[in-house]
JSON list of C-alpha atoms in Angstrom, two decimals:
[
{"chain": "A", "resi": 1, "resn": "MET", "atom": "CA", "xyz": [6.47, -7.58, 15.53]},
{"chain": "A", "resi": 2, "resn": "THR", "atom": "CA", "xyz": [3.00, -6.17, 16.12]},
{"chain": "A", "resi": 3, "resn": "THR", "atom": "CA", "xyz": [-0.31, -7.01, 14.49]},
{"chain": "A", "resi": 4, "resn": "PRO", "atom": "CA", "xyz": [-2.98, -4.53, 13.28]},
{"chain": "A", "resi": 5, "resn": "LYS", "atom": "CA", "xyz": [-6.46, -5.02, 14.68]},
{"chain": "A", "resi": 6, "resn": "ASP", "atom": "CA", "xyz": [-8.85, -6.84, 12.40]},
{"chain": "A", "resi": 7, "resn": "PRO", "atom": "CA", "xyz": [-11.50, -4.58, 10.83]},
{"chain": "A", "resi": 8, "resn": "GLN", "atom": "CA", "xyz": [-15.15, -5.41, 11.52]},
{"chain": "A", "resi": 9, "resn": "ARG", "atom": "CA", "xyz": [-15.96, -8.56, 9.65]},
{"chain": "A", "resi": 10, "resn": "ILE", "atom": "CA", "xyz": [-18.89, -8.65, 7.25]},
{"chain": "A", "resi": 11, "resn": "PRO", "atom": "CA", "xyz": [-20.92, -11.89, 7.27]},
{"chain": "A", "resi": 12, "resn": "ARG", "atom": "CA", "xyz": [-20.39, -13.89, 4.13]},
{"chain": "A", "resi": 13, "resn": "LYS", "atom": "CA", "xyz": [-23.25, -15.05, 1.94]},
{"chain": "A", "resi": 14, "resn": "PRO", "atom": "CA", "xyz": [-23.82, -18.80, 1.70]},
{"chain": "A", "resi": 15, "resn": "VAL", "atom": "CA", "xyz": [-21.79, -20.51, -0.99]},
{"chain": "A", "resi": 16, "resn": "VAL", "atom": "CA", "xyz": [-22.98, -23.44, -3.03]},
{"chain": "A", "resi": 17, "resn": "LEU", "atom": "CA", "xyz": [-20.06, -25.75, -2.31]},
{"chain": "A", "resi": 18, "resn": "ALA", "atom": "CA", "xyz": [-20.85, -28.29, -4.95]},
{"chain": "A", "resi": 19, "resn": "GLY", "atom": "CA", "xyz": [-20.90, -25.68, -7.69]},
{"chain": "A", "resi": 20, "resn": "LEU", "atom": "CA", "xyz": [-17.73, -24.08, -6.38]},
{"chain": "A", "resi": 21, "resn": "ALA", "atom": "CA", "xyz": [-15.95, -27.41, -6.30]},
{"chain": "A", "resi": 22, "resn": "GLY", "atom": "CA", "xyz": [-16.91, -28.00, -9.89]},
{"chain": "A", "resi": 23, "resn": "ILE", "atom": "CA", "xyz": [-15.58, -24.64, -10.95]},
{"chain": "A", "resi": 24, "resn": "LEU", "atom": "CA", "xyz": [-12.29, -25.17, -9.14]},
{"chain": "A", "resi": 25, "resn": "ALA", "atom": "CA", "xyz": [-11.89, -28.59, -10.65]},
{"chain": "A", "resi": 26, "resn": "ALA", "atom": "CA", "xyz": [-12.47, -27.19, -14.10]},
{"chain": "A", "resi": 27, "resn": "ILE", "atom": "CA", "xyz": [-10.04, -24.36, -13.66]},
{"chain": "A", "resi": 28, "resn": "GLY", "atom": "CA", "xyz": [-7.40, -26.52, -12.01]},
{"chain": "A", "resi": 29, "resn": "ALA", "atom": "CA", "xyz": [-5.40, -23.52, -10.82]},
{"chain": "A", "resi": 30, "resn": "VAL", "atom": "CA", "xyz": [-4.34, -21.86, -7.57]},
{"chain": "A", "resi": 31, "resn": "TYR", "atom": "CA", "xyz": [-5.37, -18.20, -7.28]},
{"chain": "A", "resi": 32, "resn": "VAL", "atom": "CA", "xyz": [-3.10, -15.71, -5.59]},
{"chain": "A", "resi": 33, "resn": "ILE", "atom": "CA", "xyz": [-3.06, -11.95, -5.03]},
{"chain": "A", "resi": 34, "resn": "GLY", "atom": "CA", "xyz": [-2.81, -10.03, -8.25]},
{"chain": "A", "resi": 35, "resn": "VAL", "atom": "CA", "xyz": [-2.74, -12.91, -10.73]},
{"chain": "A", "resi": 36, "resn": "PRO", "atom": "CA", "xyz": [-4.93, -12.02, -13.70]},
{"chain": "A", "resi": 37, "resn": "GLY", "atom": "CA", "xyz": [-6.85, -15.10, -14.77]},
{"chain": "A", "resi": 38, "resn": "GLY", "atom": "CA", "xyz": [-5.63, -17.14, -11.80]},
{"chain": "A", "resi": 39, "resn": "ASN", "atom": "CA", "xyz": [-2.17, -18.04, -13.04]},
{"chain": "A", "resi": 40, "resn": "SER", "atom": "CA", "xyz": [0.13, -20.05, -10.81]},
{"chain": "A", "resi": 41, "resn": "PRO", "atom": "CA", "xyz": [2.33, -17.89, -8.56]},
{"chain": "A", "resi": 42, "resn": "SER", "atom": "CA", "xyz": [5.45, -19.69, -9.77]},
{"chain": "A", "resi": 43, "resn": "GLY", "atom": "CA", "xyz": [4.35, -19.66, -13.39]},
{"chain": "A", "resi": 44, "resn": "GLU", "atom": "CA", "xyz": [5.84, -17.95, -16.40]},
{"chain": "A", "resi": 45, "resn": "SER", "atom": "CA", "xyz": [4.70, -14.48, -15.29]},
{"chain": "A", "resi": 46, "resn": "CYS", "atom": "CA", "xyz": [7.02, -14.64, -12.25]},
{"chain": "A", "resi": 47, "resn": "ALA", "atom": "CA", "xyz": [10.03, -16.24, -13.90]},
{"chain": "A", "resi": 48, "resn": "GLY", "atom": "CA", "xyz": [12.06, -13.07, -13.48]},
{"chain": "A", "resi": 49, "resn": "ALA", "atom": "CA", "xyz": [11.29, -12.92, -9.75]},
{"chain": "A", "resi": 50, "resn": "LEU", "atom": "CA", "xyz": [12.43, -16.51, -9.35]},
{"chain": "A", "resi": 51, "resn": "ALA", "atom": "CA", "xyz": [15.79, -15.63, -10.92]},
{"chain": "A", "resi": 52, "resn": "SER", "atom": "CA", "xyz": [16.10, -12.60, -8.65]},
{"chain": "A", "resi": 53, "resn": "ALA", "atom": "CA", "xyz": [15.22, -14.68, -5.60]},
{"chain": "A", "resi": 54, "resn": "ALA", "atom": "CA", "xyz": [17.98, -17.15, -6.44]},
{"chain": "A", "resi": 55, "resn": "ALA", "atom": "CA", "xyz": [20.45, -14.27, -6.74]},
{"chain": "A", "resi": 56, "resn": "THR", "atom": "CA", "xyz": [19.52, -12.93, -3.29]},
{"chain": "A", "resi": 57, "resn": "LYS", "atom": "CA", "xyz": [19.77, -16.25, -1.45]},
{"chain": "A", "resi": 58, "resn": "PRO", "atom": "CA", "xyz": [23.53, -16.19, -0.70]},
{"chain": "A", "resi": 59, "resn": "LEU", "atom": "CA", "xyz": [23.28, -12.53, 0.32]},
{"chain": "A", "resi": 60, "resn": "ALA", "atom": "CA", "xyz": [20.69, -12.96, 3.07]},
{"chain": "A", "resi": 61, "resn": "THR", "atom": "CA", "xyz": [23.22, -12.31, 5.82]},
{"chain": "A", "resi": 62, "resn": "GLY", "atom": "CA", "xyz": [23.89, -9.79, 8.57]},
{"chain": "A", "resi": 63, "resn": "GLU", "atom": "CA", "xyz": [21.09, -7.22, 8.83]},
{"chain": "A", "resi": 64, "resn": "VAL", "atom": "CA", "xyz": [19.00, -9.13, 6.29]},
{"chain": "A", "resi": 65, "resn": "ALA", "atom": "CA", "xyz": [19.76, -12.66, 7.50]},
{"chain": "A", "resi": 66, "resn": "ALA", "atom": "CA", "xyz": [16.02, -13.16, 8.08]},
{"chain": "A", "resi": 67, "resn": "PHE", "atom": "CA", "xyz": [15.16, -12.33, 4.45]},
{"chain": "A", "resi": 68, "resn": "LEU", "atom": "CA", "xyz": [13.33, -15.28, 2.89]},
{"chain": "A", "resi": 69, "resn": "PRO", "atom": "CA", "xyz": [13.87, -15.62, -0.88]},
{"chain": "A", "resi": 70, "resn": "ALA", "atom": "CA", "xyz": [10.68, -16.80, -2.57]},
{"chain": "A", "resi": 71, "resn": "GLN", "atom": "CA", "xyz": [10.59, -20.38, -3.81]},
{"chain": "A", "resi": 72, "resn": "LYS", "atom": "CA", "xyz": [7.18, -19.90, -5.45]},
{"chain": "A", "resi": 73, "resn": "PRO", "atom": "CA", "xyz": [6.87, -16.13, -5.96]},
{"chain": "A", "resi": 74, "resn": "LEU", "atom": "CA", "xyz": [3.45, -14.58, -5.51]},
{"chain": "A", "resi": 75, "resn": "ALA", "atom": "CA", "xyz": [2.19, -12.29, -8.25]},
{"chain": "A", "resi": 76, "resn": "LEU", "atom": "CA", "xyz": [1.30, -9.08, -6.42]},
{"chain": "A", "resi": 77, "resn": "ALA", "atom": "CA", "xyz": [0.54, -6.62, -9.24]},
{"chain": "A", "resi": 78, "resn": "GLU", "atom": "CA", "xyz": [-3.05, -5.97, -8.10]},
{"chain": "A", "resi": 79, "resn": "LEU", "atom": "CA", "xyz": [-2.22, -5.36, -4.44]},
{"chain": "A", "resi": 80, "resn": "GLY", "atom": "CA", "xyz": [-3.89, -2.01, -3.68]},
{"chain": "A", "resi": 81, "resn": "PHE", "atom": "CA", "xyz": [-3.29, 1.02, -1.43]},
{"chain": "A", "resi": 82, "resn": "LYS", "atom": "CA", "xyz": [-3.24, 4.84, -1.73]},
{"chain": "A", "resi": 83, "resn": "ALA", "atom": "CA", "xyz": [-0.75, 6.92, -3.68]},
{"chain": "A", "resi": 84, "resn": "PRO", "atom": "CA", "xyz": [0.79, 10.09, -2.14]},
{"chain": "A", "resi": 85, "resn": "ASP", "atom": "CA", "xyz": [-2.02, 12.19, -3.59]},
{"chain": "A", "resi": 86, "resn": "GLY", "atom": "CA", "xyz": [-4.64, 9.96, -1.95]},
{"chain": "A", "resi": 87, "resn": "SER", "atom": "CA", "xyz": [-5.77, 8.27, -5.16]},
{"chain": "A", "resi": 88, "resn": "PRO", "atom": "CA", "xyz": [-6.02, 4.47, -5.42]},
{"chain": "A", "resi": 89, "resn": "THR", "atom": "CA", "xyz": [-2.96, 2.71, -6.82]},
{"chain": "A", "resi": 90, "resn": "THR", "atom": "CA", "xyz": [-1.54, -0.80, -7.08]},
{"chain": "A", "resi": 91, "resn": "ILE", "atom": "CA", "xyz": [1.81, -2.54, -7.34]},
{"chain": "A", "resi": 92, "resn": "ASP", "atom": "CA", "xyz": [1.18, -2.65, -11.08]},
{"chain": "A", "resi": 93, "resn": "ALA", "atom": "CA", "xyz": [1.79, 1.12, -11.21]},
{"chain": "A", "resi": 94, "resn": "PHE", "atom": "CA", "xyz": [5.49, 0.38, -10.52]},
{"chain": "A", "resi": 95, "resn": "GLU", "atom": "CA", "xyz": [5.88, -2.01, -13.45]},
{"chain": "A", "resi": 96, "resn": "GLY", "atom": "CA", "xyz": [9.45, -1.98, -14.73]},
{"chain": "A", "resi": 97, "resn": "ARG", "atom": "CA", "xyz": [10.94, -1.10, -11.33]},
{"chain": "A", "resi": 98, "resn": "THR", "atom": "CA", "xyz": [12.19, -3.20, -8.45]},
{"chain": "A", "resi": 99, "resn": "ILE", "atom": "CA", "xyz": [10.41, -1.99, -5.31]},
{"chain": "A", "resi": 100, "resn": "LEU", "atom": "CA", "xyz": [10.81, -2.61, -1.59]},
{"chain": "A", "resi": 101, "resn": "VAL", "atom": "CA", "xyz": [7.34, -2.56, -0.03]},
{"chain": "A", "resi": 102, "resn": "ASN", "atom": "CA", "xyz": [7.36, -1.87, 3.72]},
{"chain": "A", "resi": 103, "resn": "LEU", "atom": "CA", "xyz": [4.21, -2.02, 5.88]},
{"chain": "A", "resi": 104, "resn": "TRP", "atom": "CA", "xyz": [4.48, 0.25, 8.91]},
{"chain": "A", "resi": 105, "resn": "ALA", "atom": "CA", "xyz": [2.53, 2.25, 11.50]},
{"chain": "A", "resi": 106, "resn": "THR", "atom": "CA", "xyz": [3.40, 4.89, 14.09]},
{"chain": "A", "resi": 107, "resn": "TRP", "atom": "CA", "xyz": [2.19, 2.63, 16.93]},
{"chain": "A", "resi": 108, "resn": "CYS", "atom": "CA", "xyz": [4.71, -0.04, 15.89]},
{"chain": "A", "resi": 109, "resn": "ALA", "atom": "CA", "xyz": [7.99, 0.69, 17.71]},
{"chain": "A", "resi": 110, "resn": "PRO", "atom": "CA", "xyz": [10.21, -1.46, 15.42]},
{"chain": "A", "resi": 111, "resn": "CYS", "atom": "CA", "xyz": [8.64, 0.27, 12.40]},
{"chain": "A", "resi": 112, "resn": "ARG", "atom": "CA", "xyz": [9.47, 3.71, 13.78]},
{"chain": "A", "resi": 113, "resn": "LYS", "atom": "CA", "xyz": [13.06, 2.64, 14.36]},
{"chain": "A", "resi": 114, "resn": "GLU", "atom": "CA", "xyz": [13.69, 1.46, 10.80]},
{"chain": "A", "resi": 115, "resn": "MET", "atom": "CA", "xyz": [12.11, 4.41, 8.94]},
{"chain": "A", "resi": 116, "resn": "PRO", "atom": "CA", "xyz": [15.32, 6.52, 8.85]},
{"chain": "A", "resi": 117, "resn": "ALA", "atom": "CA", "xyz": [17.23, 3.58, 7.30]},
{"chain": "A", "resi": 118, "resn": "LEU", "atom": "CA", "xyz": [14.54, 3.16, 4.65]},
{"chain": "A", "resi": 119, "resn": "ASP", "atom": "CA", "xyz": [14.75, 6.89, 3.93]},
{"chain": "A", "resi": 120, "resn": "ARG", "atom": "CA", "xyz": [18.53, 6.68, 3.50]},
{"chain": "A", "resi": 121, "resn": "LEU", "atom": "CA", "xyz": [18.10, 3.65, 1.24]},
{"chain": "A", "resi": 122, "resn": "GLN", "atom": "CA", "xyz": [15.69, 5.61, -0.96]},
{"chain": "A", "resi": 123, "resn": "ALA", "atom": "CA", "xyz": [18.12, 8.55, -1.03]},
{"chain": "A", "resi": 124, "resn": "GLU", "atom": "CA", "xyz": [20.94, 6.30, -2.23]},
{"chain": "A", "resi": 125, "resn": "LEU", "atom": "CA", "xyz": [19.23, 3.81, -4.54]},
{"chain": "A", "resi": 126, "resn": "GLY", "atom": "CA", "xyz": [15.99, 5.56, -5.50]},
{"chain": "A", "resi": 127, "resn": "SER", "atom": "CA", "xyz": [15.74, 5.90, -9.27]},
{"chain": "A", "resi": 128, "resn": "ASP", "atom": "CA", "xyz": [13.68, 4.92, -12.30]},
{"chain": "A", "resi": 129, "resn": "ALA", "atom": "CA", "xyz": [14.79, 1.36, -11.52]},
{"chain": "A", "resi": 130, "resn": "PHE", "atom": "CA", "xyz": [14.12, 1.21, -7.76]},
{"chain": "A", "resi": 131, "resn": "GLU", "atom": "CA", "xyz": [11.85, 2.69, -5.10]},
{"chain": "A", "resi": 132, "resn": "VAL", "atom": "CA", "xyz": [11.12, 2.14, -1.43]},
{"chain": "A", "resi": 133, "resn": "VAL", "atom": "CA", "xyz": [7.32, 1.99, -1.12]},
{"chain": "A", "resi": 134, "resn": "ALA", "atom": "CA", "xyz": [6.59, 2.46, 2.59]},
{"chain": "A", "resi": 135, "resn": "ILE", "atom": "CA", "xyz": [2.85, 1.99, 3.18]},
{"chain": "A", "resi": 136, "resn": "ASN", "atom": "CA", "xyz": [1.50, 3.51, 6.38]},
{"chain": "A", "resi": 137, "resn": "LEU", "atom": "CA", "xyz": [-1.35, 1.64, 8.11]},
{"chain": "A", "resi": 138, "resn": "ASP", "atom": "CA", "xyz": [-2.44, 4.23, 10.71]},
{"chain": "A", "resi": 139, "resn": "ARG", "atom": "CA", "xyz": [-6.23, 4.48, 10.86]},
{"chain": "A", "resi": 140, "resn": "GLY", "atom": "CA", "xyz": [-6.61, 8.08, 12.01]},
{"chain": "A", "resi": 141, "resn": "GLY", "atom": "CA", "xyz": [-5.63, 9.84, 8.80]},
{"chain": "A", "resi": 142, "resn": "PRO", "atom": "CA", "xyz": [-2.30, 11.11, 7.49]},
{"chain": "A", "resi": 143, "resn": "ASP", "atom": "CA", "xyz": [-1.62, 13.94, 9.97]},
{"chain": "A", "resi": 144, "resn": "LYS", "atom": "CA", "xyz": [0.01, 11.88, 12.73]},
{"chain": "A", "resi": 145, "resn": "PRO", "atom": "CA", "xyz": [2.24, 9.67, 10.54]},
{"chain": "A", "resi": 146, "resn": "GLN", "atom": "CA", "xyz": [3.30, 12.56, 8.33]},
{"chain": "A", "resi": 147, "resn": "ALA", "atom": "CA", "xyz": [4.14, 14.65, 11.41]},
{"chain": "A", "resi": 148, "resn": "PHE", "atom": "CA", "xyz": [6.20, 11.74, 12.75]},
{"chain": "A", "resi": 149, "resn": "LEU", "atom": "CA", "xyz": [8.15, 11.42, 9.50]},
{"chain": "A", "resi": 150, "resn": "GLN", "atom": "CA", "xyz": [8.82, 15.15, 9.46]},
{"chain": "A", "resi": 151, "resn": "GLU", "atom": "CA", "xyz": [9.91, 15.05, 13.11]},
{"chain": "A", "resi": 152, "resn": "ILE", "atom": "CA", "xyz": [12.56, 12.38, 12.48]},
{"chain": "A", "resi": 153, "resn": "GLY", "atom": "CA", "xyz": [13.78, 13.98, 9.27]},
{"chain": "A", "resi": 154, "resn": "VAL", "atom": "CA", "xyz": [12.43, 11.48, 6.74]},
{"chain": "A", "resi": 155, "resn": "SER", "atom": "CA", "xyz": [12.21, 13.40, 3.46]},
{"chain": "A", "resi": 156, "resn": "LYS", "atom": "CA", "xyz": [12.96, 11.00, 0.60]},
{"chain": "A", "resi": 157, "resn": "LEU", "atom": "CA", "xyz": [10.12, 8.53, 1.08]},
{"chain": "A", "resi": 158, "resn": "ALA", "atom": "CA", "xyz": [6.85, 9.19, -0.71]},
{"chain": "A", "resi": 159, "resn": "TYR", "atom": "CA", "xyz": [3.84, 8.82, 1.59]},
{"chain": "A", "resi": 160, "resn": "TYR", "atom": "CA", "xyz": [1.81, 5.74, 0.63]},
{"chain": "A", "resi": 161, "resn": "SER", "atom": "CA", "xyz": [-1.03, 4.63, 2.92]},
{"chain": "A", "resi": 162, "resn": "ASP", "atom": "CA", "xyz": [-3.91, 2.25, 3.58]},
{"chain": "A", "resi": 163, "resn": "GLU", "atom": "CA", "xyz": [-6.18, 3.25, 6.48]},
{"chain": "A", "resi": 164, "resn": "THR", "atom": "CA", "xyz": [-8.34, 0.17, 5.88]},
{"chain": "A", "resi": 165, "resn": "ASN", "atom": "CA", "xyz": [-5.38, -2.20, 6.43]},
{"chain": "A", "resi": 166, "resn": "ARG", "atom": "CA", "xyz": [-6.65, -4.15, 3.42]},
{"chain": "A", "resi": 167, "resn": "VAL", "atom": "CA", "xyz": [-3.14, -4.48, 2.04]},
{"chain": "A", "resi": 168, "resn": "PHE", "atom": "CA", "xyz": [-2.02, -6.15, 5.28]},
{"chain": "A", "resi": 169, "resn": "HIS", "atom": "CA", "xyz": [-4.94, -8.55, 5.38]},
{"chain": "A", "resi": 170, "resn": "ASP", "atom": "CA", "xyz": [-4.59, -9.46, 1.70]},
{"chain": "A", "resi": 171, "resn": "LEU", "atom": "CA", "xyz": [-0.96, -10.37, 2.32]},
{"chain": "A", "resi": 172, "resn": "ARG", "atom": "CA", "xyz": [-1.72, -12.18, 5.56]},
{"chain": "A", "resi": 173, "resn": "ALA", "atom": "CA", "xyz": [-4.27, -14.31, 3.71]},
{"chain": "A", "resi": 174, "resn": "LYS", "atom": "CA", "xyz": [-1.38, -15.50, 1.56]},
{"chain": "A", "resi": 175, "resn": "ALA", "atom": "CA", "xyz": [0.94, -16.05, 4.57]},
{"chain": "A", "resi": 176, "resn": "ARG", "atom": "CA", "xyz": [3.05, -13.00, 3.72]},
{"chain": "A", "resi": 177, "resn": "ALA", "atom": "CA", "xyz": [2.23, -10.66, 6.63]},
{"chain": "A", "resi": 178, "resn": "THR", "atom": "CA", "xyz": [2.18, -11.93, 10.20]},
{"chain": "A", "resi": 179, "resn": "GLY", "atom": "CA", "xyz": [2.75, -8.55, 11.88]},
{"chain": "A", "resi": 180, "resn": "LEU", "atom": "CA", "xyz": [4.53, -5.23, 11.50]},
{"chain": "A", "resi": 181, "resn": "PRO", "atom": "CA", "xyz": [6.90, -4.40, 10.08]},
{"chain": "A", "resi": 182, "resn": "THR", "atom": "CA", "xyz": [6.69, -6.67, 7.04]},
{"chain": "A", "resi": 183, "resn": "THR", "atom": "CA", "xyz": [8.90, -5.91, 4.04]},
{"chain": "A", "resi": 184, "resn": "ILE", "atom": "CA", "xyz": [8.61, -7.49, 0.59]},
{"chain": "A", "resi": 185, "resn": "LEU", "atom": "CA", "xyz": [11.07, -7.10, -2.27]},
{"chain": "A", "resi": 186, "resn": "ILE", "atom": "CA", "xyz": [9.09, -7.09, -5.54]},
{"chain": "A", "resi": 187, "resn": "SER", "atom": "CA", "xyz": [10.42, -7.58, -9.05]},
{"chain": "A", "resi": 188, "resn": "PRO", "atom": "CA", "xyz": [9.80, -5.32, -12.07]},
{"chain": "A", "resi": 189, "resn": "GLU", "atom": "CA", "xyz": [6.98, -7.62, -13.25]},
{"chain": "A", "resi": 190, "resn": "GLY", "atom": "CA", "xyz": [5.19, -7.27, -9.91]},
{"chain": "A", "resi": 191, "resn": "CYS", "atom": "CA", "xyz": [6.17, -10.57, -8.30]},
{"chain": "A", "resi": 192, "resn": "GLU", "atom": "CA", "xyz": [7.57, -11.38, -4.87]},
{"chain": "A", "resi": 193, "resn": "VAL", "atom": "CA", "xyz": [11.35, -11.82, -4.76]},
{"chain": "A", "resi": 194, "resn": "GLY", "atom": "CA", "xyz": [11.46, -12.37, -1.02]},
{"chain": "A", "resi": 195, "resn": "THR", "atom": "CA", "xyz": [9.94, -11.33, 2.29]},
{"chain": "A", "resi": 196, "resn": "MET", "atom": "CA", "xyz": [11.29, -10.25, 5.66]},
{"chain": "A", "resi": 197, "resn": "TYR", "atom": "CA", "xyz": [9.35, -10.17, 8.91]},
{"chain": "A", "resi": 198, "resn": "GLY", "atom": "CA", "xyz": [10.60, -7.72, 11.51]},
{"chain": "A", "resi": 199, "resn": "PRO", "atom": "CA", "xyz": [12.89, -4.68, 11.27]},
{"chain": "A", "resi": 200, "resn": "ALA", "atom": "CA", "xyz": [16.25, -4.28, 9.57]},
{"chain": "A", "resi": 201, "resn": "GLU", "atom": "CA", "xyz": [18.81, -1.61, 8.85]},
{"chain": "A", "resi": 202, "resn": "TRP", "atom": "CA", "xyz": [17.79, -1.35, 5.21]},
{"chain": "A", "resi": 203, "resn": "ASP", "atom": "CA", "xyz": [20.68, 0.94, 4.28]},
{"chain": "A", "resi": 204, "resn": "SER", "atom": "CA", "xyz": [23.26, -1.54, 5.60]},
{"chain": "A", "resi": 205, "resn": "PRO", "atom": "CA", "xyz": [25.86, -2.95, 3.17]},
{"chain": "A", "resi": 206, "resn": "GLU", "atom": "CA", "xyz": [24.17, -6.37, 3.34]},
{"chain": "A", "resi": 207, "resn": "ALA", "atom": "CA", "xyz": [20.74, -4.99, 2.48]},
{"chain": "A", "resi": 208, "resn": "LYS", "atom": "CA", "xyz": [22.01, -2.89, -0.41]},
{"chain": "A", "resi": 209, "resn": "ALA", "atom": "CA", "xyz": [24.02, -5.82, -1.81]},
{"chain": "A", "resi": 210, "resn": "LEU", "atom": "CA", "xyz": [20.92, -8.03, -1.68]},
{"chain": "A", "resi": 211, "resn": "ILE", "atom": "CA", "xyz": [18.75, -5.44, -3.42]},
{"chain": "A", "resi": 212, "resn": "ARG", "atom": "CA", "xyz": [21.36, -4.75, -6.10]},
{"chain": "A", "resi": 213, "resn": "ALA", "atom": "CA", "xyz": [21.71, -8.49, -6.78]},
{"chain": "A", "resi": 214, "resn": "SER", "atom": "CA", "xyz": [17.95, -8.76, -7.22]},
{"chain": "A", "resi": 215, "resn": "MET", "atom": "CA", "xyz": [17.94, -5.84, -9.65]},
{"chain": "A", "resi": 216, "resn": "ALA", "atom": "CA", "xyz": [20.87, -7.22, -11.64]},
{"chain": "A", "resi": 217, "resn": "ALA", "atom": "CA", "xyz": [19.16, -10.61, -12.04]},
{"chain": "A", "resi": 218, "resn": "ALA", "atom": "CA", "xyz": [15.84, -9.11, -13.14]},
{"chain": "A", "resi": 219, "resn": "PRO", "atom": "CA", "xyz": [15.16, -9.42, -16.90]},
{"chain": "A", "resi": 220, "resn": "THR", "atom": "CA", "xyz": [15.51, -6.18, -18.83]},
{"chain": "A", "resi": 221, "resn": "ARG", "atom": "CA", "xyz": [12.32, -4.87, -20.42]}
]
């Protein structure tokens, strides 16, 4: 796995610790990415993801043996990046669909290797109920990564991107992205089902069985 370079850090303003401690004590909650109002990541809003995670556990074998089903799913609905047309979007835009979010870059050799498998997975399972959301993290604009995808014949994946790498750093802050590639299976309500660090053949029988089990266990809306 490889790690994106940290963007230039902006000095933080001083924080009144005593006041902050009082606020946290009053709220009595743990905040996570994309949790409106600071709900617990394993709370009622992610109950469906917890059921899906349980369904995937016995299927984390073979090509997806390193898949880690979530025990306390993170709510990720507000995780942001760019849509194919360059406009801002979030995980919440995929509400009602199971999605497989993959963070990748052209300078990441394992990422390059797994892109064709992700494309084949999208070709086979892509629907109103499922999408592969591959988010490119190259900093130099879309020309190079899009040329790479065209060169290797990837045609089914929509081009999502984040030149700022904010999506990576937001996930890393929650111990969900240690390098590239990182892949997260997300439930229809926008919660983590499980995470995998490193590459996989995502169109393998094991991967497809795991994804289908997650979808079958997700509550209908």
